[in-house]
PDB file of C-alpha atoms and ligand atoms in Angstrom:
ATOM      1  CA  UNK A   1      28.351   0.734  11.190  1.00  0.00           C
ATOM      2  CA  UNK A   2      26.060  -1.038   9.197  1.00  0.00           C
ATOM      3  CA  UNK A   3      22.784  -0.061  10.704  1.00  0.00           C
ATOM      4  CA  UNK A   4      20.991   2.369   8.494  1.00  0.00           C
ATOM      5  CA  UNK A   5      20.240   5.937   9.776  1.00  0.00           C
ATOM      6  CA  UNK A   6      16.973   7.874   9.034  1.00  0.00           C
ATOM      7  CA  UNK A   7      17.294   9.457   6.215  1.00  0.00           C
ATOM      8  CA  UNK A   8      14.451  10.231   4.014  1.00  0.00           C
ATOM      9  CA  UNK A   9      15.369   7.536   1.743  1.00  0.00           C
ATOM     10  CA  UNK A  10      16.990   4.504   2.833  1.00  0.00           C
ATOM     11  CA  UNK A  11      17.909   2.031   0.115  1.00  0.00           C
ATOM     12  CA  UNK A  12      18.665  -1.197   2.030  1.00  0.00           C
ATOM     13  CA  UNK A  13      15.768  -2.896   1.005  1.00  0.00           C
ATOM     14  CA  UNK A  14      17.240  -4.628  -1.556  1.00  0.00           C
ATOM     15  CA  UNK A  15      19.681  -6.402   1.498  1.00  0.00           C
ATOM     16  CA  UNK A  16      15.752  -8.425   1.819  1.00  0.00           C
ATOM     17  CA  UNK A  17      15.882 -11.721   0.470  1.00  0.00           C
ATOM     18  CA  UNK A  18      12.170 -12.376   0.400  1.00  0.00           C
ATOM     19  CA  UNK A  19      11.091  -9.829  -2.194  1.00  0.00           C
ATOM     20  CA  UNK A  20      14.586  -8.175  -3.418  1.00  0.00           C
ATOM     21  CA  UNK A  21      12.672  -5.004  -5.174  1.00  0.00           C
ATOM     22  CA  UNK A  22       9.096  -4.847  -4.236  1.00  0.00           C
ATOM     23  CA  UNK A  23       7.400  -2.048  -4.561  1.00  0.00           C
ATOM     24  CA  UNK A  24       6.407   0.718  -2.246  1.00  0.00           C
ATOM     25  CA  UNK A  25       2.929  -0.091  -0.605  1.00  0.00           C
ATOM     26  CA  UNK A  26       2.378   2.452   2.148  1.00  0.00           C
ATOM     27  CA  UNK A  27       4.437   5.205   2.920  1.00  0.00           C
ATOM     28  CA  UNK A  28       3.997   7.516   6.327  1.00  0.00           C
ATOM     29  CA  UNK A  29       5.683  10.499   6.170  1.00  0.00           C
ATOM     30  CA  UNK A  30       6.374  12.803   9.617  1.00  0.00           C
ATOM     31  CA  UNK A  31       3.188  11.485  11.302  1.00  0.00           C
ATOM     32  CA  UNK A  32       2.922  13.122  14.431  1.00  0.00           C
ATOM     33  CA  UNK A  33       0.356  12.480  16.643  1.00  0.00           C
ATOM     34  CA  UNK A  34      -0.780  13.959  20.842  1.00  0.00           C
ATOM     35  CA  UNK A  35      -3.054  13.261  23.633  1.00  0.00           C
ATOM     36  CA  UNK A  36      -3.831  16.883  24.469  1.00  0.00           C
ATOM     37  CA  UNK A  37      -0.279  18.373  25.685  1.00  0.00           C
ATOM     38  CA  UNK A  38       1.749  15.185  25.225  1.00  0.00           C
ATOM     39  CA  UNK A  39       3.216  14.328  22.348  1.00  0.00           C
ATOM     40  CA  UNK A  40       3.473  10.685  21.712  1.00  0.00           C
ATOM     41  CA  UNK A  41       4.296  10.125  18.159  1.00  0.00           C
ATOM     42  CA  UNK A  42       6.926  13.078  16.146  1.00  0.00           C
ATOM     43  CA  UNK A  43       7.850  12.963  12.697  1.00  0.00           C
ATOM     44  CA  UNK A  44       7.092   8.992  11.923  1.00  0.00           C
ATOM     45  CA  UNK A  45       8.336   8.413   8.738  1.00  0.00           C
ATOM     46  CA  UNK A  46       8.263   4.585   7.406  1.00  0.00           C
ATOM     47  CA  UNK A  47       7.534   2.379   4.658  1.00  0.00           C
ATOM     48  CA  UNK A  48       5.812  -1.218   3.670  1.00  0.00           C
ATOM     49  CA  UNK A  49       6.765  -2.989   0.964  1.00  0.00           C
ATOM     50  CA  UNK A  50       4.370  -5.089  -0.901  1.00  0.00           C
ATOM     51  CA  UNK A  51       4.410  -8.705   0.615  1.00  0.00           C
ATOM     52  CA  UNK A  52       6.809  -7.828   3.356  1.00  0.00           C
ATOM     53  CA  UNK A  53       6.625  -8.174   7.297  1.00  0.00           C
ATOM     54  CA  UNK A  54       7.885  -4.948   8.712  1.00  0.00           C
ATOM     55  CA  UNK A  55       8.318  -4.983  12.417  1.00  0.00           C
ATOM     56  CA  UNK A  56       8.144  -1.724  15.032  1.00  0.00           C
ATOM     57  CA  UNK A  57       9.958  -2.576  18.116  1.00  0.00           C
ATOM     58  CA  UNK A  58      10.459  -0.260  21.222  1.00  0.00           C
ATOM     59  CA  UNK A  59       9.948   0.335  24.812  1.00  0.00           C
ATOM     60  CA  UNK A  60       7.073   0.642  26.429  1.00  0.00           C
ATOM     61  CA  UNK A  61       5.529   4.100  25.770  1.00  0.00           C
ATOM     62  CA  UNK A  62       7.667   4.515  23.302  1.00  0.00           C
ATOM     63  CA  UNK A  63       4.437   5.475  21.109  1.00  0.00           C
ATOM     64  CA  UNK A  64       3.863   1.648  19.199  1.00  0.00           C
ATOM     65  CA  UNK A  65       0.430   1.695  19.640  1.00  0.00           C
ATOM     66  CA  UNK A  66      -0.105   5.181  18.917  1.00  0.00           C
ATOM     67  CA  UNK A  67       1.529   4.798  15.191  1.00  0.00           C
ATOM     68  CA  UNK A  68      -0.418   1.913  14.201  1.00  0.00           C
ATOM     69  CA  UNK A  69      -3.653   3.699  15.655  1.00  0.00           C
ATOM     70  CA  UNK A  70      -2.805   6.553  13.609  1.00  0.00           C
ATOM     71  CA  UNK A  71      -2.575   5.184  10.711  1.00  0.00           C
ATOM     72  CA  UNK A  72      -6.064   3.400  10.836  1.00  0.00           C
ATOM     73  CA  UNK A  73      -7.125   6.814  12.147  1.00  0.00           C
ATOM     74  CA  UNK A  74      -8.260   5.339  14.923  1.00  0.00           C
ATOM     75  CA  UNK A  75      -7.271   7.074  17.638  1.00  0.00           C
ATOM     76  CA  UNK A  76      -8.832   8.216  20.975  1.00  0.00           C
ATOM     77  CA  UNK A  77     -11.214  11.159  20.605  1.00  0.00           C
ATOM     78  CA  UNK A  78      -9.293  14.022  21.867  1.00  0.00           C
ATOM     79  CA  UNK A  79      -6.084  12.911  20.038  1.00  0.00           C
ATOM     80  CA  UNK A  80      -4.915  14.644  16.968  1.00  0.00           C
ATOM     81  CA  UNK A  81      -2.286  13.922  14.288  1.00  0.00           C
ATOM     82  CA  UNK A  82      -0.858  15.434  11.234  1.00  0.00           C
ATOM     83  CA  UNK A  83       1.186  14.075   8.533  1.00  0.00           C
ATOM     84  CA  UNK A  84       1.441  11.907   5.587  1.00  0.00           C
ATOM     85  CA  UNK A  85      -0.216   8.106   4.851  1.00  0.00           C
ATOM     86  CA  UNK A  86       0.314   7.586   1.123  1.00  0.00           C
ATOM     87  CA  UNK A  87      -1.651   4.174   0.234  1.00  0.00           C
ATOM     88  CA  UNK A  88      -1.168   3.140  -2.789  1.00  0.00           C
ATOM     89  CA  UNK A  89      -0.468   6.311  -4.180  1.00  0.00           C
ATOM     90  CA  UNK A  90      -3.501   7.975  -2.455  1.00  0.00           C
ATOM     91  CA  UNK A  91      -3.303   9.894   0.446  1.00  0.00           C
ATOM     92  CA  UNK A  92      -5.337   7.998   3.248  1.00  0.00           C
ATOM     93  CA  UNK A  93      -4.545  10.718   6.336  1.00  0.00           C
ATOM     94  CA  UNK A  94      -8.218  12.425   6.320  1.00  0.00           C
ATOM     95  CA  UNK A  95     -10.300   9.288   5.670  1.00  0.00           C
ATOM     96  CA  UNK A  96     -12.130   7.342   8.716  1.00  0.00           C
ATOM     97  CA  UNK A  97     -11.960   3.903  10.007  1.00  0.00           C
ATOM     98  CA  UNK A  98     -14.626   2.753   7.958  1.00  0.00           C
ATOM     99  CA  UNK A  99     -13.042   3.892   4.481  1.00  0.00           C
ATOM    100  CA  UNK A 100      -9.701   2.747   5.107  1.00  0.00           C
ATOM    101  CA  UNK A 101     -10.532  -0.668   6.029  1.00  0.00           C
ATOM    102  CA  UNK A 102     -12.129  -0.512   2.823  1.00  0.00           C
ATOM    103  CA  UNK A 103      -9.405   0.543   0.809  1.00  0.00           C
ATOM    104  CA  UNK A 104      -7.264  -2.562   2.390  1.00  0.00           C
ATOM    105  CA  UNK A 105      -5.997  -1.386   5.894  1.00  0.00           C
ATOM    106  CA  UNK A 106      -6.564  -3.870   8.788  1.00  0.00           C
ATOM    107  CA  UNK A 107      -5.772  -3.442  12.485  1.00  0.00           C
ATOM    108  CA  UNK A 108      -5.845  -5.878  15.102  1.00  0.00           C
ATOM    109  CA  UNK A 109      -5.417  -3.213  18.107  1.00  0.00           C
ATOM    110  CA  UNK A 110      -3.938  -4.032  21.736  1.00  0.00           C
ATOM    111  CA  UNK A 111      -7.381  -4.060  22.999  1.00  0.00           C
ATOM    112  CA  UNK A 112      -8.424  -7.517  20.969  1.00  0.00           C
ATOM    113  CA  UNK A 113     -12.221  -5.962  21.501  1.00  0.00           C
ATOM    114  CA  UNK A 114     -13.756  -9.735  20.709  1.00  0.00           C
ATOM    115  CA  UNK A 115     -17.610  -9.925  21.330  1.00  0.00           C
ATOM    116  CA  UNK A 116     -17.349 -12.862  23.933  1.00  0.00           C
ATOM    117  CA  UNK A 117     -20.823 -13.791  24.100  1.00  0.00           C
ATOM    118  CA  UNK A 118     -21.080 -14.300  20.279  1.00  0.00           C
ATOM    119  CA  UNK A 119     -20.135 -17.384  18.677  1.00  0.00           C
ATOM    120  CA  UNK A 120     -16.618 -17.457  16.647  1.00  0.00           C
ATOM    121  CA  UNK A 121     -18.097 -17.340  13.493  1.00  0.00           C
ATOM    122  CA  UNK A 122     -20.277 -14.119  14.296  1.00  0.00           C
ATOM    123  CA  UNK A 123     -17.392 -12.497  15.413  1.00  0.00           C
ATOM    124  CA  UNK A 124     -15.756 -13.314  11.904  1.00  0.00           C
ATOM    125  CA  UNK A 125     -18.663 -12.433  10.302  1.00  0.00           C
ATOM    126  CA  UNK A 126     -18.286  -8.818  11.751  1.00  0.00           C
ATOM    127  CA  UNK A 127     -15.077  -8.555  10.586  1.00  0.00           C
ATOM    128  CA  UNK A 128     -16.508  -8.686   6.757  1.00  0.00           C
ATOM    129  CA  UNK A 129     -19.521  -6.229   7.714  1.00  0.00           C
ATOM    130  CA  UNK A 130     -18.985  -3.958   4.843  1.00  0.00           C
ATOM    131  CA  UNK A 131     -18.224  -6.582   2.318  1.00  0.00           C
ATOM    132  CA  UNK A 132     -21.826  -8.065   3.560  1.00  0.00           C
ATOM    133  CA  UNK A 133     -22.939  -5.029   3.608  1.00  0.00           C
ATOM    134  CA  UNK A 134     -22.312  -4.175  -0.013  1.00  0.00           C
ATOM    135  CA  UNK A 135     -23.430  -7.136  -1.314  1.00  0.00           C
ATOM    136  CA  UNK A 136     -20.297  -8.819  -1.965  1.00  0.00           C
ATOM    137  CA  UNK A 137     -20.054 -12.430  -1.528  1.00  0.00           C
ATOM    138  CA  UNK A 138     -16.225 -13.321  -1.405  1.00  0.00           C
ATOM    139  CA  UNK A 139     -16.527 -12.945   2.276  1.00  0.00           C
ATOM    140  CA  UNK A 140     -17.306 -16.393   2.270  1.00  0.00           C
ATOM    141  CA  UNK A 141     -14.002 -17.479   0.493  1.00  0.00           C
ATOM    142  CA  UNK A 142     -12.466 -15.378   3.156  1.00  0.00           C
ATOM    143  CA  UNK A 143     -13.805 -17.251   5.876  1.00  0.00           C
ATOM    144  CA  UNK A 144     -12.339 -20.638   4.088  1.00  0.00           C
ATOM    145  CA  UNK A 145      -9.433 -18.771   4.009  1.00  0.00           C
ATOM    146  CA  UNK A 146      -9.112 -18.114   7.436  1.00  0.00           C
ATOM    147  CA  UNK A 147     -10.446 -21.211   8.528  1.00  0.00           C
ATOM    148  CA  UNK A 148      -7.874 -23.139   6.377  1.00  0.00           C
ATOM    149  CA  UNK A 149      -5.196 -20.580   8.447  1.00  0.00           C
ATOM    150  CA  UNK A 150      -6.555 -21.285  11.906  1.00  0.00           C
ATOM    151  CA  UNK A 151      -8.064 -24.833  11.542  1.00  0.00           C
ATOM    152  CA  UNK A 152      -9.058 -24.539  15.606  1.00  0.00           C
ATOM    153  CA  UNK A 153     -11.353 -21.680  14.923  1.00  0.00           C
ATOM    154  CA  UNK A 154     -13.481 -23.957  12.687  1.00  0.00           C
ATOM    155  CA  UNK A 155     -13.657 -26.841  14.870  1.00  0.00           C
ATOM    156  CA  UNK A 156     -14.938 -24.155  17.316  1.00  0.00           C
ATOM    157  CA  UNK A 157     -17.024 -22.007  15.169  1.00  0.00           C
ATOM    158  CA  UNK A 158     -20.039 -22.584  16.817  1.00  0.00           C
ATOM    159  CA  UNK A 159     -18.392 -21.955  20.685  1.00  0.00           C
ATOM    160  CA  UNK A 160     -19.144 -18.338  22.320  1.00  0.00           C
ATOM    161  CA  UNK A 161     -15.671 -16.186  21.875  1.00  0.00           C
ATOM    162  CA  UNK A 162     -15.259 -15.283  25.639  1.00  0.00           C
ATOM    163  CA  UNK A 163     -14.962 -19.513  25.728  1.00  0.00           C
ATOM    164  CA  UNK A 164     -11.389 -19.396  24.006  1.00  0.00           C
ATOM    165  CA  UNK A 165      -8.408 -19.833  25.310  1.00  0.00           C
ATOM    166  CA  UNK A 166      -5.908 -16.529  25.208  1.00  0.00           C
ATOM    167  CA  UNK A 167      -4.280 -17.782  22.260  1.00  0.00           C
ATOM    168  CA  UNK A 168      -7.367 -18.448  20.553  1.00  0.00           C
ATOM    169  CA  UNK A 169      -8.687 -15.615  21.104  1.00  0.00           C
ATOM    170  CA  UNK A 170      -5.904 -13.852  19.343  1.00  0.00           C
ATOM    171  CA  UNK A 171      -6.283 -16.053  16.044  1.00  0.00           C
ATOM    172  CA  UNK A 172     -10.166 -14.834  16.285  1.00  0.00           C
ATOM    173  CA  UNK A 173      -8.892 -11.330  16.294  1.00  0.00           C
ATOM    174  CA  UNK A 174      -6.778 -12.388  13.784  1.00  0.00           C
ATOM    175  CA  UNK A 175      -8.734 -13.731  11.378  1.00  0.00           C
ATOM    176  CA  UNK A 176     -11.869 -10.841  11.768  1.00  0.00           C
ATOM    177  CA  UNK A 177      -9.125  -8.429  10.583  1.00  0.00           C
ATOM    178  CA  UNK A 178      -8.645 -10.852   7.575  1.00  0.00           C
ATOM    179  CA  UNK A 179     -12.288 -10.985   7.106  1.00  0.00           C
ATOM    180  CA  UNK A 180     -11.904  -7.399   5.562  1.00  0.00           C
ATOM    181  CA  UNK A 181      -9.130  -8.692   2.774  1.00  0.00           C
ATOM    182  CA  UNK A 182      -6.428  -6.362   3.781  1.00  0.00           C
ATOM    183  CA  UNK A 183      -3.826  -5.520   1.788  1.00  0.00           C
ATOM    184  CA  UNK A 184      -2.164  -4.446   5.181  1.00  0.00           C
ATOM    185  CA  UNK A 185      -2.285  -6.068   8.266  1.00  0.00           C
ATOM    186  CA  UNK A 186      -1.527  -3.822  11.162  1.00  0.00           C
ATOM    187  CA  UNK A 187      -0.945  -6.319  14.369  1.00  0.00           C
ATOM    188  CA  UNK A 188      -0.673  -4.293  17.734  1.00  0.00           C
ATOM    189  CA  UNK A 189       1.803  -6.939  20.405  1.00  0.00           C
ATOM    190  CA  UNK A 190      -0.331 -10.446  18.961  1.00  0.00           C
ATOM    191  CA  UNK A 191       2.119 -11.927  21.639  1.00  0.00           C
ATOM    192  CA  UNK A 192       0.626 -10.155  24.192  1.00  0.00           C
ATOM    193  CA  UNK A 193      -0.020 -12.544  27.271  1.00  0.00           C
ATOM    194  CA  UNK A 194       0.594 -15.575  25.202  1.00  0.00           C
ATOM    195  CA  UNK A 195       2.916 -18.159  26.794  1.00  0.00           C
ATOM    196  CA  UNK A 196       5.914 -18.846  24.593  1.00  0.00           C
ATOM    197  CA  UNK A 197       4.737 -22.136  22.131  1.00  0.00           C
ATOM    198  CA  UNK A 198       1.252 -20.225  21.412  1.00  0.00           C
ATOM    199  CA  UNK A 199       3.418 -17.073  20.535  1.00  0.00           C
ATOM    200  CA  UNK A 200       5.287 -19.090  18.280  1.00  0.00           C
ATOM    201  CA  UNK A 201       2.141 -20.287  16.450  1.00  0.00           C
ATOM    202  CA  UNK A 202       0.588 -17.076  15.884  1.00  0.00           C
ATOM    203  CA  UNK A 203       3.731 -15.917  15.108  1.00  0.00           C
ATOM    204  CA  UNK A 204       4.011 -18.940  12.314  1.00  0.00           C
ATOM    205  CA  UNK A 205       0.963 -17.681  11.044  1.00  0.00           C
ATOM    206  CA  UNK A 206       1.922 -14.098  10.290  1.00  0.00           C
ATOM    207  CA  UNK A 207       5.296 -15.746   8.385  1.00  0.00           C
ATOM    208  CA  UNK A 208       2.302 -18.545   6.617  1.00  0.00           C
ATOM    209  CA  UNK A 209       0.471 -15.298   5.726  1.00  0.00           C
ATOM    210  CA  UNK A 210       3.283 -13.348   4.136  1.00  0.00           C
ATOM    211  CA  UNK A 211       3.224 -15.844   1.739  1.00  0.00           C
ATOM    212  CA  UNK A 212      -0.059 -15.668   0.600  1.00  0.00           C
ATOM    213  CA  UNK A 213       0.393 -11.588  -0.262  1.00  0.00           C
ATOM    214  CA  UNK A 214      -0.679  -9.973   2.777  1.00  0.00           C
ATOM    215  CA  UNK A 215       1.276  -7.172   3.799  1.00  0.00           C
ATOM    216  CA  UNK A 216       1.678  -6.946   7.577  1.00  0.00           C
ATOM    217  CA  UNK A 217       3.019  -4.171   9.743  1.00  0.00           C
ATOM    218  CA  UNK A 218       4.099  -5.882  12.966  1.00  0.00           C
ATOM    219  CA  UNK A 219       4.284  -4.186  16.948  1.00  0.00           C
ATOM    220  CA  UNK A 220       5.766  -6.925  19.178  1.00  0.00           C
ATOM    221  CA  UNK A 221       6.943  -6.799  22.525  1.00  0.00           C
ATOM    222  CA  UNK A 222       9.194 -10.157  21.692  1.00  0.00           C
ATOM    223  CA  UNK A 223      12.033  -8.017  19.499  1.00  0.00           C
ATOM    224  CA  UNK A 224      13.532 -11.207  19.036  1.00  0.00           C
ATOM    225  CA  UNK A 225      10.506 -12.973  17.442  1.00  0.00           C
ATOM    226  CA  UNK A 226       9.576 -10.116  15.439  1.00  0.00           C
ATOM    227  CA  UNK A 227      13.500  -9.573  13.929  1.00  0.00           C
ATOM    228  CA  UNK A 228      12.873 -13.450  12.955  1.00  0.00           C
ATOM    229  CA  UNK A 229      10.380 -13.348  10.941  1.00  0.00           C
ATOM    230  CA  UNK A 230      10.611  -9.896   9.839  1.00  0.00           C
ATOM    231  CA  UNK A 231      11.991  -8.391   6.827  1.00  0.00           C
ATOM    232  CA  UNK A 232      12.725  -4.719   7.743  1.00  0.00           C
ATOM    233  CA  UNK A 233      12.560  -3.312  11.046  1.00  0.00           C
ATOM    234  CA  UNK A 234      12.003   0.040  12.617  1.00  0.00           C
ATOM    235  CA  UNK A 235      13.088   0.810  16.332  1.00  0.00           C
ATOM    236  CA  UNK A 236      10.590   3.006  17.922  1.00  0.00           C
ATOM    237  CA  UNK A 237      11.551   5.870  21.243  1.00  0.00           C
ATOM    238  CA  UNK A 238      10.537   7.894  22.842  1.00  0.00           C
ATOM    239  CA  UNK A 239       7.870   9.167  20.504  1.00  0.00           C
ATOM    240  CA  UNK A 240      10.459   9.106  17.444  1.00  0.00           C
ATOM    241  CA  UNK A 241      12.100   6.473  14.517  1.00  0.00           C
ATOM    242  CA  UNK A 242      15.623   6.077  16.214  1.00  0.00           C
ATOM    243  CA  UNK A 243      17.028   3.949  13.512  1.00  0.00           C
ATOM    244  CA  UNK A 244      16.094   1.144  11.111  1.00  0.00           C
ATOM    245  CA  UNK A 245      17.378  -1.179   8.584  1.00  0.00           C
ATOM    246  CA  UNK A 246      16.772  -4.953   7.213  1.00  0.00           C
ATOM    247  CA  UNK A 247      15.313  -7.150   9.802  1.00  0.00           C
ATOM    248  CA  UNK A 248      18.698  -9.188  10.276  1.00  0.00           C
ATOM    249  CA  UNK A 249      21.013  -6.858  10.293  1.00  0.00           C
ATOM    250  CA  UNK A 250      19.380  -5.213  13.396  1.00  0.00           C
ATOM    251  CA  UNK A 251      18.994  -8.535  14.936  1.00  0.00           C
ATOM    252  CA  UNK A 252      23.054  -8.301  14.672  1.00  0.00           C
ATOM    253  CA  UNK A 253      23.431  -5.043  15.697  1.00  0.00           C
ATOM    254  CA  UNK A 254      25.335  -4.912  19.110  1.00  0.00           C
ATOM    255  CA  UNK A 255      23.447  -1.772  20.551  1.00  0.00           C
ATOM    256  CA  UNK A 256      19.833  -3.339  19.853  1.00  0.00           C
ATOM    257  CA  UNK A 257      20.997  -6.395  20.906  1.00  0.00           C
ATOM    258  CA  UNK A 258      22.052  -4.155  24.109  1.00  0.00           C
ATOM    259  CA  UNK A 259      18.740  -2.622  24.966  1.00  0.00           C
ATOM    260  CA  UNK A 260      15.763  -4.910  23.231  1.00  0.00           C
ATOM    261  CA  UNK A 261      17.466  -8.811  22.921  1.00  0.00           C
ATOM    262  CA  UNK A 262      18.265  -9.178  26.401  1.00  0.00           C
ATOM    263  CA  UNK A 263      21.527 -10.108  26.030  1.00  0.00           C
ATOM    264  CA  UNK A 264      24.723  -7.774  27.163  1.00  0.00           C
ATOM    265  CA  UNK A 265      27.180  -6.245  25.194  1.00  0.00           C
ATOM    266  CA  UNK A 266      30.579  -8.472  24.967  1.00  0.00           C
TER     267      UNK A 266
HETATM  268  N1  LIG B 301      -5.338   7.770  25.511  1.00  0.00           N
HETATM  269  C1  LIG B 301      -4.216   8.356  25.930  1.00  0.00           C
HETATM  270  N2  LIG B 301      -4.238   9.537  26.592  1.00  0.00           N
HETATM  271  C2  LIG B 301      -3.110  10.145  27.019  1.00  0.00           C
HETATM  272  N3  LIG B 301      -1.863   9.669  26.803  1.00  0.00           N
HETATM  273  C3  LIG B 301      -1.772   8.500  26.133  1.00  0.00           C
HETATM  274  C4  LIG B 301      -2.930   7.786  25.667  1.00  0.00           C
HETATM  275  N4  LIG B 301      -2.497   6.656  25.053  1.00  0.00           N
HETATM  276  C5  LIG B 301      -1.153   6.676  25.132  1.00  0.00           C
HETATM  277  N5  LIG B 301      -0.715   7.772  25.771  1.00  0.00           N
HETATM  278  C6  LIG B 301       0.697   8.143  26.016  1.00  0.00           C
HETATM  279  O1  LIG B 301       1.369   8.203  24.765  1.00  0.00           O
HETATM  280  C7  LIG B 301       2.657   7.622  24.851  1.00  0.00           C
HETATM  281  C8  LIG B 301       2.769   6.469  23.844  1.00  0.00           C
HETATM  282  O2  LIG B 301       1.875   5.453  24.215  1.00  0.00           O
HETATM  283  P1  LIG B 301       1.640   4.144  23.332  1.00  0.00           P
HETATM  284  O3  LIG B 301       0.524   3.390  23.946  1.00  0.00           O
HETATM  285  O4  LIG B 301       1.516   4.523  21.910  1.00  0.00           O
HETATM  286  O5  LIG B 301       3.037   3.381  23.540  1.00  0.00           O
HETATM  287  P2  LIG B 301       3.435   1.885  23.197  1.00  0.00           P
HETATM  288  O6  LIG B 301       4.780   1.950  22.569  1.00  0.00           O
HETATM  289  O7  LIG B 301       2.347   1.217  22.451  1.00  0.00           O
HETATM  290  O8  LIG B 301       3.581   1.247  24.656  1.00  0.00           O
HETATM  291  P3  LIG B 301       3.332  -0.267  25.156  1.00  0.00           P
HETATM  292  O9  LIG B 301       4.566  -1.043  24.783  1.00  0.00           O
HETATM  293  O10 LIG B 301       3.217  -0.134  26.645  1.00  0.00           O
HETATM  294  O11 LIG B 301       2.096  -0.797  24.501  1.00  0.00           O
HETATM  295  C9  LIG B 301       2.817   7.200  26.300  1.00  0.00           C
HETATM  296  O12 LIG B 301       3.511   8.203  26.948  1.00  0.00           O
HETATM  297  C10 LIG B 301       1.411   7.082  26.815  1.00  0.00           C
HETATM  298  O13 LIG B 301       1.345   7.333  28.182  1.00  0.00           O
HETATM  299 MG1  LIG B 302       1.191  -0.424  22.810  1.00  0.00          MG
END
């Protein structure tokens, strides 16, 4: 069997050949989160390694959203969750929104949230608030940045946001999360609604981005996309991590290519 099991340290990392022995970048540790009575999220315990792509794939349900969302402690008032999200050594679990986007956590959520009657660049703009806020001015290298990533975005910088086409829209929410210079991307399903070459593209993007540093924490619907470009991969159900291991060898894995590749078993 050559699919790892959860145990609290899994040393397959090294199976990765993008970045054999990177270091630890954010660990979660039994994060457990509820609406109310139900308990969507038990015991999450995972790990992103500097300048990887780590991918959570899983049913629907199966509590996706509600891990990311968690650990941006952004979740729904009413909701509550407990456990562990070491950042860099720090733990992150108590802080809000706000002060973990500013120690490097970005989160483009399912809900894209896009200000449609503002032009693209306003909506970029937003994504650097605090950075403007505080006086910084690498926002503006930033915006290069993403401009040089999503070229169509600066042809239509000046064009409302609700004006974009679906795929577009998702490089705008894209690129406000990399207003913020994350150290972590968080992307909730970017494929969402996309037809199949503008999936590909975005998708492109997020492998174009690993290579500039970024650290991204992937929750696609398209298993078979994510296992791609991924380099470790986490399978999400029912509320729990039901195994994990290096993004290939999960991809080869008769039992997840069983129930999330679409193909049967021979
Ligand atoms: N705001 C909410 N209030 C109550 N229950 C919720 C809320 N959001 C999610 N849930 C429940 O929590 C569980 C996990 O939902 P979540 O949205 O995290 O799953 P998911 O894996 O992202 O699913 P999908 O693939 O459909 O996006 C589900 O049972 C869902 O019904
Ligand atoms: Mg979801």
């Amino acid at each position: 069997m050559s699919l790892a099991t959860v145990t609290p340290e899994v040393a397959v990392v090294s199976d990765s050949a993008a970045t054999p022995a990177a270091p630890v970048l954010l660990e979660v540790t039994g994060l457990s989160a509820r609406y109310g009575k139900v308990a969507a999220l038990t015991g999450a315990t995972l790990k992103l390694r500097a300048g990887q792509i780590v991918t959570v794939i899983g049913p629907n349900g199966a509590g996706k959203s509600t891990l990311l969302n968690a650990m941006m402690g952004a979740l729904p008032a009413g909701a509550a969750a407990s456990g562990r999200i070491s950042f860099q050594g720090g733990d992150v679990s108590q802080m809000d929104v706000e002060e973990r986007v500013a120690r490097g956590l970005s989160l483009v959520p399912e809900k894209r949230e896009l200000f449609t009657t503002m032009s693209v660049e306003d909506n970029l703009l937003l994504g650097a608030y605090k950075r403007r806020r505080n006086g910084e001015s690498g926002y503006l290298d930033q915006q290069d940045f993403v401009y040089a990533l999503f070229p169509r975005l600066k042809e239509r910088r000046r064009q409302a946001a609700g004006t974009l086409s679906g795929g577009e829209r998702q490089m705008l929410a894209v690129g406000r999360a990399l207003m913020a210079k994350p150290q972590v991307l968080m992307l909730d399903e970017p494929s969402l609604g996309l037809a199949p070459l503008v999936t590909k593209e975005i998708l492109g993007i997020v492998s174009q981005l690993r290579s500039t540093g970024v650290t991204t924490l992937l929750v696609e619907q398209n298993a078979r996309a994510a296992l791609q470009i991924a380099d470790y991969a986490y399978v999400l159900e029912m509320g729990e991590i039901a195994c994990e291991g290096p993004a290939a060898t999960l991809a080869a894995d008769p039992r997840i290519v069983e129930s999330y590749l679409g193909v049967a078993r021979h």
